[in-house]
Amino acid sequence: MNNPFTFRKAIIVNKVEETPNTHTYTLKCDGELKALPGQFNMLYVYGLGETPISLSNIPIFRGSHTLLEHTVRVVGAVTRAIISRLEIGSLIGIRGAYGNGWPLRDAEGKDVVIVGGGIGIAPLRPVIKYIEHCREKFGRINILFGARSPRDMPYKYELNNYNTISNTKLLLSSDTPAEVWAHYTGFVTDLIEYIDVNVKNSVAFVCGPEAMMRVAVKKLLNKGFKKEYVYISLERRMRCGIGVCGTCQFGHYFVCRDGPVFRYSDVEDYLWVEGI
């Protein structure tokens, strides 16, 4: 019987410093590792422990091995060790992929609104890549991305490329004023007021801090979006990744197994309750 907690060995083949406390790693592991946009892997630092990290790009299978990207921000001991200790050539353990991803098949033929706050853009980045590769399957795309400041934005080197995707609009925001900043100053959720969408044929994908997602959901609903067409990705303390330990319980759901992507209409009774 296979042990679900067995890790694969992976080697770090590339490392990009997005911000001082956020790095993107390209991992190479033998064989094929399938994953959907929105799913996550458990990354294991040998001798220390593991942490759940969403995929930040679509996996690439090259016959004998798979290339994966994970964007890691320092939030605890394991993520701190990844960023401070691991370099190109370092080994890391990986298991997954786990959870439910973004419902891209259900979004085909519809306009898509993507709202990302801070590191919350990382699980949404594979959605953007997927839509770019299958552009004819989707309607208009609005990408709303904000961070505390311009220097806190990951993927600065590619953001302008999103505007070159056919029928796609990118809106950026910075919570705080900056000297060199040609975009909106304020919260990313404010940008929802400025998008032109057919709410009767649109879906919204939202990821970021829970407080930000609550505001985003409220504004999307006020704009006319249906609850069942608004999706959010939750970050909760996850340990096992397979719904066994119960650490990530959210109402009657387990985030690692039933999420991290949820339809808002399924979790609206829980999202507004502090402490769940």
PDB file of C-alpha atoms in Angstrom:
ATOM      1  CA  MET A   1       0.000   0.000   0.000  1.00  0.00           C
ATOM      2  CA  ASN A   2       1.402   3.415  -0.963  1.00  0.00           C
ATOM      3  CA  ASN A   3       2.156   5.813   1.872  1.00  0.00           C
ATOM      4  CA  PRO A   4       0.390   9.138   1.102  1.00  0.00           C
ATOM      5  CA  PHE A   5       3.014  11.004   3.133  1.00  0.00           C
ATOM      6  CA  THR A   6       5.971   9.833   1.029  1.00  0.00           C
ATOM      7  CA  PHE A   7       7.868  12.673  -0.611  1.00  0.00           C
ATOM      8  CA  ARG A   8       9.481  12.816  -3.999  1.00  0.00           C
ATOM      9  CA  LYS A   9      12.925  14.322  -4.213  1.00  0.00           C
ATOM     10  CA  ALA A  10      13.137  17.499  -6.255  1.00  0.00           C
ATOM     11  CA  ILE A  11      16.041  19.743  -7.123  1.00  0.00           C
ATOM     12  CA  ILE A  12      15.882  23.525  -7.319  1.00  0.00           C
ATOM     13  CA  VAL A  13      16.916  24.517 -10.844  1.00  0.00           C
ATOM     14  CA  ASN A  14      16.030  28.214 -10.737  1.00  0.00           C
ATOM     15  CA  LYS A  15      15.369  30.890  -8.134  1.00  0.00           C
ATOM     16  CA  VAL A  16      13.943  34.388  -8.645  1.00  0.00           C
ATOM     17  CA  GLU A  17      13.808  37.005  -5.904  1.00  0.00           C
ATOM     18  CA  GLU A  18      10.401  38.622  -6.290  1.00  0.00           C
ATOM     19  CA  THR A  19      10.753  40.738  -3.133  1.00  0.00           C
ATOM     20  CA  PRO A  20      13.187  40.469  -0.195  1.00  0.00           C
ATOM     21  CA  ASN A  21      10.883  37.968   1.552  1.00  0.00           C
ATOM     22  CA  THR A  22       9.297  36.290  -1.481  1.00  0.00           C
ATOM     23  CA  HIS A  23      11.091  34.033  -3.951  1.00  0.00           C
ATOM     24  CA  THR A  24       9.910  31.884  -6.861  1.00  0.00           C
ATOM     25  CA  TYR A  25      11.514  28.451  -7.206  1.00  0.00           C
ATOM     26  CA  THR A  26      11.541  26.160 -10.212  1.00  0.00           C
ATOM     27  CA  LEU A  27      11.689  22.542  -9.051  1.00  0.00           C
ATOM     28  CA  LYS A  28      12.600  19.512 -11.125  1.00  0.00           C
ATOM     29  CA  CYS A  29      11.354  16.069 -10.091  1.00  0.00           C
ATOM     30  CA  ASP A  30      11.559  12.732 -11.873  1.00  0.00           C
ATOM     31  CA  GLY A  31       8.489  11.415 -13.651  1.00  0.00           C
ATOM     32  CA  GLU A  32       5.197  13.194 -14.171  1.00  0.00           C
ATOM     33  CA  LEU A  33       3.487  15.258 -11.486  1.00  0.00           C
ATOM     34  CA  LYS A  34       0.064  16.432 -12.606  1.00  0.00           C
ATOM     35  CA  ALA A  35      -1.475  19.522 -11.061  1.00  0.00           C
ATOM     36  CA  LEU A  36      -4.289  21.940 -11.843  1.00  0.00           C
ATOM     37  CA  PRO A  37      -4.204  25.726 -11.432  1.00  0.00           C
ATOM     38  CA  GLY A  38      -5.194  26.428  -7.840  1.00  0.00           C
ATOM     39  CA  GLN A  39      -3.884  23.184  -6.347  1.00  0.00           C
ATOM     40  CA  PHE A  40      -0.981  23.049  -3.898  1.00  0.00           C
ATOM     41  CA  ASN A  41       1.963  20.846  -2.985  1.00  0.00           C
ATOM     42  CA  MET A  42       3.533  20.105   0.368  1.00  0.00           C
ATOM     43  CA  LEU A  43       7.171  21.203   0.285  1.00  0.00           C
ATOM     44  CA  TYR A  44       9.520  19.535   2.755  1.00  0.00           C
ATOM     45  CA  VAL A  45      12.784  20.978   4.044  1.00  0.00           C
ATOM     46  CA  TYR A  46      14.868  18.012   5.127  1.00  0.00           C
ATOM     47  CA  GLY A  47      15.347  17.872   8.881  1.00  0.00           C
ATOM     48  CA  LEU A  48      12.884  20.685   9.573  1.00  0.00           C
ATOM     49  CA  GLY A  49       9.361  20.120   8.284  1.00  0.00           C
ATOM     50  CA  GLU A  50       6.865  20.819   5.523  1.00  0.00           C
ATOM     51  CA  THR A  51       4.607  23.613   4.366  1.00  0.00           C
ATOM     52  CA  PRO A  52       1.742  23.885   1.839  1.00  0.00           C
ATOM     53  CA  ILE A  53       2.530  26.099  -1.153  1.00  0.00           C
ATOM     54  CA  SER A  54       0.266  26.701  -4.150  1.00  0.00           C
ATOM     55  CA  LEU A  55       1.629  26.179  -7.621  1.00  0.00           C
ATOM     56  CA  SER A  56       2.437  29.491  -9.273  1.00  0.00           C
ATOM     57  CA  ASN A  57       2.680  28.185 -12.826  1.00  0.00           C
ATOM     58  CA  ILE A  58       1.424  25.304 -14.944  1.00  0.00           C
ATOM     59  CA  PRO A  59       3.633  22.191 -14.547  1.00  0.00           C
ATOM     60  CA  ILE A  60       5.719  21.243 -17.579  1.00  0.00           C
ATOM     61  CA  PHE A  61       6.286  17.524 -18.238  1.00  0.00           C
ATOM     62  CA  ARG A  62       9.343  16.832 -20.376  1.00  0.00           C
ATOM     63  CA  GLY A  63       9.289  13.081 -20.881  1.00  0.00           C
ATOM     64  CA  SER A  64      11.468  12.077 -17.946  1.00  0.00           C
ATOM     65  CA  HIS A  65      10.820  14.876 -15.477  1.00  0.00           C
ATOM     66  CA  THR A  66       8.411  17.618 -14.433  1.00  0.00           C
ATOM     67  CA  LEU A  67       9.201  21.288 -13.867  1.00  0.00           C
ATOM     68  CA  LEU A  68       7.133  23.031 -11.197  1.00  0.00           C
ATOM     69  CA  GLU A  69       7.058  26.597  -9.930  1.00  0.00           C
ATOM     70  CA  HIS A  70       6.251  27.655  -6.380  1.00  0.00           C
ATOM     71  CA  THR A  71       6.320  31.203  -5.059  1.00  0.00           C
ATOM     72  CA  VAL A  72       7.282  31.184  -1.380  1.00  0.00           C
ATOM     73  CA  ARG A  73       6.855  34.026   1.104  1.00  0.00           C
ATOM     74  CA  VAL A  74       8.337  33.998   4.609  1.00  0.00           C
ATOM     75  CA  VAL A  75       5.540  33.267   7.098  1.00  0.00           C
ATOM     76  CA  GLY A  76       7.090  30.647   9.395  1.00  0.00           C
ATOM     77  CA  ALA A  77      10.101  28.470  10.140  1.00  0.00           C
ATOM     78  CA  VAL A  78       9.872  26.259   7.049  1.00  0.00           C
ATOM     79  CA  THR A  79       9.324  29.069   4.562  1.00  0.00           C
ATOM     80  CA  ARG A  80      12.095  31.065   6.231  1.00  0.00           C
ATOM     81  CA  ALA A  81      14.425  28.089   5.817  1.00  0.00           C
ATOM     82  CA  ILE A  82      13.494  27.705   2.148  1.00  0.00           C
ATOM     83  CA  ILE A  83      14.323  31.326   1.394  1.00  0.00           C
ATOM     84  CA  SER A  84      17.406  31.645   3.599  1.00  0.00           C
ATOM     85  CA  ARG A  85      19.012  28.223   3.088  1.00  0.00           C
ATOM     86  CA  LEU A  86      18.006  26.710  -0.246  1.00  0.00           C
ATOM     87  CA  GLU A  87      19.725  27.689  -3.466  1.00  0.00           C
ATOM     88  CA  ILE A  88      19.937  26.383  -7.026  1.00  0.00           C
ATOM     89  CA  GLY A  89      21.066  22.766  -6.735  1.00  0.00           C
ATOM     90  CA  SER A  90      19.496  22.222  -3.299  1.00  0.00           C
ATOM     91  CA  LEU A  91      17.202  19.263  -2.707  1.00  0.00           C
ATOM     92  CA  ILE A  92      13.669  19.653  -1.416  1.00  0.00           C
ATOM     93  CA  GLY A  93      10.892  17.135  -0.772  1.00  0.00           C
ATOM     94  CA  ILE A  94       7.559  17.417  -2.542  1.00  0.00           C
ATOM     95  CA  ARG A  95       4.220  15.625  -2.372  1.00  0.00           C
ATOM     96  CA  GLY A  96       0.955  16.427  -4.067  1.00  0.00           C
ATOM     97  CA  ALA A  97      -0.756  17.909  -5.870  1.00  0.00           C
ATOM     98  CA  TYR A  98      -3.673  18.337  -3.473  1.00  0.00           C
ATOM     99  CA  GLY A  99      -7.021  20.058  -3.255  1.00  0.00           C
ATOM    100  CA  ASN A 100      -9.461  21.502  -5.754  1.00  0.00           C
ATOM    101  CA  GLY A 101      -8.311  23.961  -8.391  1.00  0.00           C
ATOM    102  CA  TRP A 102      -9.972  26.846 -10.174  1.00  0.00           C
ATOM    103  CA  PRO A 103     -12.984  25.725 -12.286  1.00  0.00           C
ATOM    104  CA  LEU A 104     -11.514  26.687 -15.643  1.00  0.00           C
ATOM    105  CA  ARG A 105     -13.699  24.313 -17.652  1.00  0.00           C
ATOM    106  CA  ASP A 106     -16.810  25.905 -16.151  1.00  0.00           C
ATOM    107  CA  ALA A 107     -15.410  29.350 -16.982  1.00  0.00           C
ATOM    108  CA  GLU A 108     -15.079  28.615 -20.694  1.00  0.00           C
ATOM    109  CA  GLY A 109     -17.243  30.899 -22.808  1.00  0.00           C
ATOM    110  CA  LYS A 110     -17.486  33.463 -20.006  1.00  0.00           C
ATOM    111  CA  ASP A 111     -15.799  36.723 -19.097  1.00  0.00           C
ATOM    112  CA  VAL A 112     -13.294  36.215 -16.277  1.00  0.00           C
ATOM    113  CA  VAL A 113     -12.427  38.657 -13.496  1.00  0.00           C
ATOM    114  CA  ILE A 114      -9.239  37.842 -11.571  1.00  0.00           C
ATOM    115  CA  VAL A 115      -8.665  39.667  -8.271  1.00  0.00           C
ATOM    116  CA  GLY A 116      -5.357  39.109  -6.473  1.00  0.00           C
ATOM    117  CA  GLY A 117      -4.041  40.754  -3.337  1.00  0.00           C
ATOM    118  CA  GLY A 118      -0.337  40.502  -2.470  1.00  0.00           C
ATOM    119  CA  ILE A 119       0.998  36.949  -2.596  1.00  0.00           C
ATOM    120  CA  GLY A 120      -2.570  35.929  -3.479  1.00  0.00           C
ATOM    121  CA  ILE A 121      -1.680  36.534  -7.115  1.00  0.00           C
ATOM    122  CA  ALA A 122       0.534  33.411  -7.042  1.00  0.00           C
ATOM    123  CA  PRO A 123      -2.293  30.807  -7.163  1.00  0.00           C
ATOM    124  CA  LEU A 124      -3.983  32.947  -9.840  1.00  0.00           C
ATOM    125  CA  ARG A 125      -0.928  33.169 -12.074  1.00  0.00           C
ATOM    126  CA  PRO A 126      -1.499  29.662 -13.552  1.00  0.00           C
ATOM    127  CA  VAL A 127      -5.033  30.777 -14.436  1.00  0.00           C
ATOM    128  CA  ILE A 128      -3.626  33.690 -16.428  1.00  0.00           C
ATOM    129  CA  LYS A 129      -1.117  31.389 -18.150  1.00  0.00           C
ATOM    130  CA  TYR A 130      -3.846  28.851 -18.969  1.00  0.00           C
ATOM    131  CA  ILE A 131      -6.157  31.499 -20.415  1.00  0.00           C
ATOM    132  CA  GLU A 132      -3.293  32.916 -22.477  1.00  0.00           C
ATOM    133  CA  HIS A 133      -2.636  29.468 -23.986  1.00  0.00           C
ATOM    134  CA  CYS A 134      -6.351  28.808 -24.624  1.00  0.00           C
ATOM    135  CA  ARG A 135      -7.450  32.366 -25.300  1.00  0.00           C
ATOM    136  CA  GLU A 136     -10.217  31.459 -27.747  1.00  0.00           C
ATOM    137  CA  LYS A 137     -12.118  29.580 -25.025  1.00  0.00           C
ATOM    138  CA  PHE A 138     -12.795  32.640 -22.858  1.00  0.00           C
ATOM    139  CA  GLY A 139     -14.423  36.036 -23.164  1.00  0.00           C
ATOM    140  CA  ARG A 140     -13.062  39.326 -21.831  1.00  0.00           C
ATOM    141  CA  ILE A 141     -10.452  39.114 -19.086  1.00  0.00           C
ATOM    142  CA  ASN A 142      -9.971  41.654 -16.300  1.00  0.00           C
ATOM    143  CA  ILE A 143      -6.936  41.193 -14.039  1.00  0.00           C
ATOM    144  CA  LEU A 144      -6.948  43.279 -10.844  1.00  0.00           C
ATOM    145  CA  PHE A 145      -3.777  43.055  -8.769  1.00  0.00           C
ATOM    146  CA  GLY A 146      -2.722  45.070  -5.762  1.00  0.00           C
ATOM    147  CA  ALA A 147      -0.078  45.040  -3.041  1.00  0.00           C
ATOM    148  CA  ARG A 148       0.977  47.161  -0.081  1.00  0.00           C
ATOM    149  CA  SER A 149       3.501  48.979  -2.255  1.00  0.00           C
ATOM    150  CA  PRO A 150       5.003  48.571  -5.738  1.00  0.00           C
ATOM    151  CA  ARG A 151       8.097  46.925  -4.266  1.00  0.00           C
ATOM    152  CA  ASP A 152       5.884  44.262  -2.644  1.00  0.00           C
ATOM    153  CA  MET A 153       4.520  43.076  -5.997  1.00  0.00           C
ATOM    154  CA  PRO A 154       5.767  39.718  -7.274  1.00  0.00           C
ATOM    155  CA  TYR A 155       6.172  39.085 -11.010  1.00  0.00           C
ATOM    156  CA  LYS A 156       6.949  42.740 -11.806  1.00  0.00           C
ATOM    157  CA  TYR A 157       8.964  41.537 -14.805  1.00  0.00           C
ATOM    158  CA  GLU A 158       5.889  40.092 -16.526  1.00  0.00           C
ATOM    159  CA  LEU A 159       2.919  42.169 -15.394  1.00  0.00           C
ATOM    160  CA  ASN A 160       2.986  44.405 -18.462  1.00  0.00           C
ATOM    161  CA  ASN A 161       2.805  41.290 -20.643  1.00  0.00           C
ATOM    162  CA  TYR A 162      -0.706  40.601 -19.357  1.00  0.00           C
ATOM    163  CA  ASN A 163      -1.956  43.667 -21.210  1.00  0.00           C
ATOM    164  CA  THR A 164      -0.728  42.135 -24.463  1.00  0.00           C
ATOM    165  CA  ILE A 165      -3.035  39.135 -24.094  1.00  0.00           C
ATOM    166  CA  SER A 166      -5.951  39.546 -26.483  1.00  0.00           C
ATOM    167  CA  ASN A 167      -9.018  41.282 -24.994  1.00  0.00           C
ATOM    168  CA  THR A 168      -7.388  41.498 -21.565  1.00  0.00           C
ATOM    169  CA  LYS A 169      -7.236  44.478 -19.212  1.00  0.00           C
ATOM    170  CA  LEU A 170      -4.769  44.746 -16.321  1.00  0.00           C
ATOM    171  CA  LEU A 171      -5.402  47.158 -13.443  1.00  0.00           C
ATOM    172  CA  LEU A 172      -2.781  47.606 -10.719  1.00  0.00           C
ATOM    173  CA  SER A 173      -3.023  49.219  -7.296  1.00  0.00           C
ATOM    174  CA  SER A 174      -0.730  50.127  -4.427  1.00  0.00           C
ATOM    175  CA  ASP A 175      -2.143  50.534  -0.918  1.00  0.00           C
ATOM    176  CA  THR A 176       0.350  53.301  -0.190  1.00  0.00           C
ATOM    177  CA  PRO A 177       1.523  56.221  -2.348  1.00  0.00           C
ATOM    178  CA  ALA A 178       4.794  55.804  -4.217  1.00  0.00           C
ATOM    179  CA  GLU A 179       6.993  58.343  -5.988  1.00  0.00           C
ATOM    180  CA  VAL A 180       7.174  56.408  -9.240  1.00  0.00           C
ATOM    181  CA  TRP A 181       3.731  54.886  -9.667  1.00  0.00           C
ATOM    182  CA  ALA A 182       1.485  55.456 -12.668  1.00  0.00           C
ATOM    183  CA  HIS A 183      -1.380  53.272 -11.461  1.00  0.00           C
ATOM    184  CA  TYR A 184      -4.136  53.448  -8.853  1.00  0.00           C
ATOM    185  CA  THR A 185      -3.308  54.267  -5.235  1.00  0.00           C
ATOM    186  CA  GLY A 186      -5.703  52.503  -2.898  1.00  0.00           C
ATOM    187  CA  PHE A 187      -7.010  49.006  -2.305  1.00  0.00           C
ATOM    188  CA  VAL A 188      -7.256  46.449  -5.090  1.00  0.00           C
ATOM    189  CA  THR A 189     -10.920  45.917  -4.249  1.00  0.00           C
ATOM    190  CA  ASP A 190     -11.605  49.529  -5.289  1.00  0.00           C
ATOM    191  CA  LEU A 191     -10.741  48.553  -8.859  1.00  0.00           C
ATOM    192  CA  ILE A 192     -13.839  46.368  -9.121  1.00  0.00           C
ATOM    193  CA  GLU A 193     -15.841  49.551  -9.689  1.00  0.00           C
ATOM    194  CA  TYR A 194     -13.822  50.330 -12.830  1.00  0.00           C
ATOM    195  CA  ILE A 195     -14.247  47.093 -14.764  1.00  0.00           C
ATOM    196  CA  ASP A 196     -16.711  46.613 -17.607  1.00  0.00           C
ATOM    197  CA  VAL A 197     -18.163  43.105 -17.508  1.00  0.00           C
ATOM    198  CA  ASN A 198     -21.316  41.288 -18.462  1.00  0.00           C
ATOM    199  CA  VAL A 199     -22.169  40.008 -14.989  1.00  0.00           C
ATOM    200  CA  LYS A 200     -24.756  37.635 -16.432  1.00  0.00           C
ATOM    201  CA  ASN A 201     -21.973  35.738 -18.199  1.00  0.00           C
ATOM    202  CA  SER A 202     -18.952  36.205 -15.931  1.00  0.00           C
ATOM    203  CA  VAL A 203     -17.004  34.363 -13.265  1.00  0.00           C
ATOM    204  CA  ALA A 204     -14.669  35.855 -10.672  1.00  0.00           C
ATOM    205  CA  PHE A 205     -11.591  34.243  -9.126  1.00  0.00           C
ATOM    206  CA  VAL A 206     -10.365  35.920  -5.923  1.00  0.00           C
ATOM    207  CA  CYS A 207      -7.300  35.224  -3.780  1.00  0.00           C
ATOM    208  CA  GLY A 208      -5.607  37.248  -1.053  1.00  0.00           C
ATOM    209  CA  PRO A 209      -5.928  37.986   2.660  1.00  0.00           C
ATOM    210  CA  GLU A 210      -9.343  36.965   3.969  1.00  0.00           C
ATOM    211  CA  ALA A 211     -10.275  40.541   4.892  1.00  0.00           C
ATOM    212  CA  MET A 212      -9.534  41.618   1.329  1.00  0.00           C
ATOM    213  CA  MET A 213     -11.533  38.706  -0.112  1.00  0.00           C
ATOM    214  CA  ARG A 214     -14.560  39.598   2.007  1.00  0.00           C
ATOM    215  CA  VAL A 215     -14.546  43.120   0.605  1.00  0.00           C
ATOM    216  CA  ALA A 216     -13.972  41.836  -2.932  1.00  0.00           C
ATOM    217  CA  VAL A 217     -16.864  39.396  -2.690  1.00  0.00           C
ATOM    218  CA  LYS A 218     -19.182  42.087  -1.340  1.00  0.00           C
ATOM    219  CA  LYS A 219     -18.290  44.463  -4.174  1.00  0.00           C
ATOM    220  CA  LEU A 220     -18.647  41.761  -6.819  1.00  0.00           C
ATOM    221  CA  LEU A 221     -22.095  40.852  -5.517  1.00  0.00           C
ATOM    222  CA  ASN A 222     -23.075  44.530  -5.431  1.00  0.00           C
ATOM    223  CA  LYS A 223     -21.976  44.748  -9.065  1.00  0.00           C
ATOM    224  CA  GLY A 224     -24.395  41.955  -9.932  1.00  0.00           C
ATOM    225  CA  PHE A 225     -22.285  38.803  -9.842  1.00  0.00           C
ATOM    226  CA  LYS A 226     -24.087  35.644  -8.795  1.00  0.00           C
ATOM    227  CA  LYS A 227     -22.791  33.946  -5.641  1.00  0.00           C
ATOM    228  CA  GLU A 228     -22.246  30.660  -7.439  1.00  0.00           C
ATOM    229  CA  TYR A 229     -19.952  32.332  -9.990  1.00  0.00           C
ATOM    230  CA  VAL A 230     -17.589  33.864  -7.446  1.00  0.00           C
ATOM    231  CA  TYR A 231     -14.712  31.621  -6.344  1.00  0.00           C
ATOM    232  CA  ILE A 232     -12.202  32.218  -3.560  1.00  0.00           C
ATOM    233  CA  SER A 233      -9.008  30.443  -2.534  1.00  0.00           C
ATOM    234  CA  LEU A 234      -8.491  30.097   1.205  1.00  0.00           C
ATOM    235  CA  GLU A 235      -5.238  29.796   3.109  1.00  0.00           C
ATOM    236  CA  ARG A 236      -5.543  27.906   6.358  1.00  0.00           C
ATOM    237  CA  ARG A 237      -2.999  26.127   8.504  1.00  0.00           C
ATOM    238  CA  MET A 238      -2.669  22.819   6.646  1.00  0.00           C
ATOM    239  CA  ARG A 239      -0.541  19.928   7.822  1.00  0.00           C
ATOM    240  CA  CYS A 240      -1.498  16.642   6.206  1.00  0.00           C
ATOM    241  CA  GLY A 241      -2.838  17.875   2.861  1.00  0.00           C
ATOM    242  CA  ILE A 242      -5.333  15.026   2.588  1.00  0.00           C
ATOM    243  CA  GLY A 243      -8.083  15.826   5.102  1.00  0.00           C
ATOM    244  CA  VAL A 244      -6.913  13.518   7.881  1.00  0.00           C
ATOM    245  CA  CYS A 245      -5.555  15.715  10.671  1.00  0.00           C
ATOM    246  CA  GLY A 246      -8.401  18.249  10.792  1.00  0.00           C
ATOM    247  CA  THR A 247      -6.097  21.219  11.360  1.00  0.00           C
ATOM    248  CA  CYS A 248      -7.542  23.201   8.447  1.00  0.00           C
ATOM    249  CA  GLN A 249     -11.223  22.638   9.262  1.00  0.00           C
ATOM    250  CA  PHE A 250     -13.441  25.444   7.954  1.00  0.00           C
ATOM    251  CA  GLY A 251     -17.013  24.892   9.049  1.00  0.00           C
ATOM    252  CA  HIS A 252     -17.787  21.373   7.844  1.00  0.00           C
ATOM    253  CA  TYR A 253     -15.085  21.551   5.168  1.00  0.00           C
ATOM    254  CA  PHE A 254     -11.384  20.760   5.216  1.00  0.00           C
ATOM    255  CA  VAL A 255      -9.495  23.361   3.213  1.00  0.00           C
ATOM    256  CA  CYS A 256      -6.799  20.931   2.059  1.00  0.00           C
ATOM    257  CA  ARG A 257      -9.294  18.393   0.740  1.00  0.00           C
ATOM    258  CA  ASP A 258     -12.418  20.376  -0.193  1.00  0.00           C
ATOM    259  CA  GLY A 259     -10.535  23.551  -1.168  1.00  0.00           C
ATOM    260  CA  PRO A 260      -8.434  25.559  -1.252  1.00  0.00           C
ATOM    261  CA  VAL A 261     -10.703  26.889  -4.033  1.00  0.00           C
ATOM    262  CA  PHE A 262     -14.339  27.208  -2.974  1.00  0.00           C
ATOM    263  CA  ARG A 263     -17.461  28.522  -4.609  1.00  0.00           C
ATOM    264  CA  TYR A 264     -18.505  31.485  -2.469  1.00  0.00           C
ATOM    265  CA  SER A 265     -22.095  30.254  -2.224  1.00  0.00           C
ATOM    266  CA  ASP A 266     -20.792  27.097  -0.527  1.00  0.00           C
ATOM    267  CA  VAL A 267     -18.854  28.902   2.215  1.00  0.00           C
ATOM    268  CA  GLU A 268     -20.660  32.218   2.672  1.00  0.00           C
ATOM    269  CA  ASP A 269     -21.968  31.147   6.099  1.00  0.00           C
ATOM    270  CA  TYR A 270     -18.386  30.652   7.314  1.00  0.00           C
ATOM    271  CA  LEU A 271     -16.372  33.358   5.568  1.00  0.00           C
ATOM    272  CA  TRP A 272     -17.920  36.140   7.615  1.00  0.00           C
ATOM    273  CA  VAL A 273     -17.449  34.443  10.992  1.00  0.00           C
ATOM    274  CA  GLU A 274     -14.257  35.409  12.814  1.00  0.00           C
ATOM    275  CA  GLY A 275     -12.292  32.563  14.364  1.00  0.00           C
ATOM    276  CA  ILE A 276     -13.552  29.692  12.203  1.00  0.00           C
TER     277      ILE A 276
END
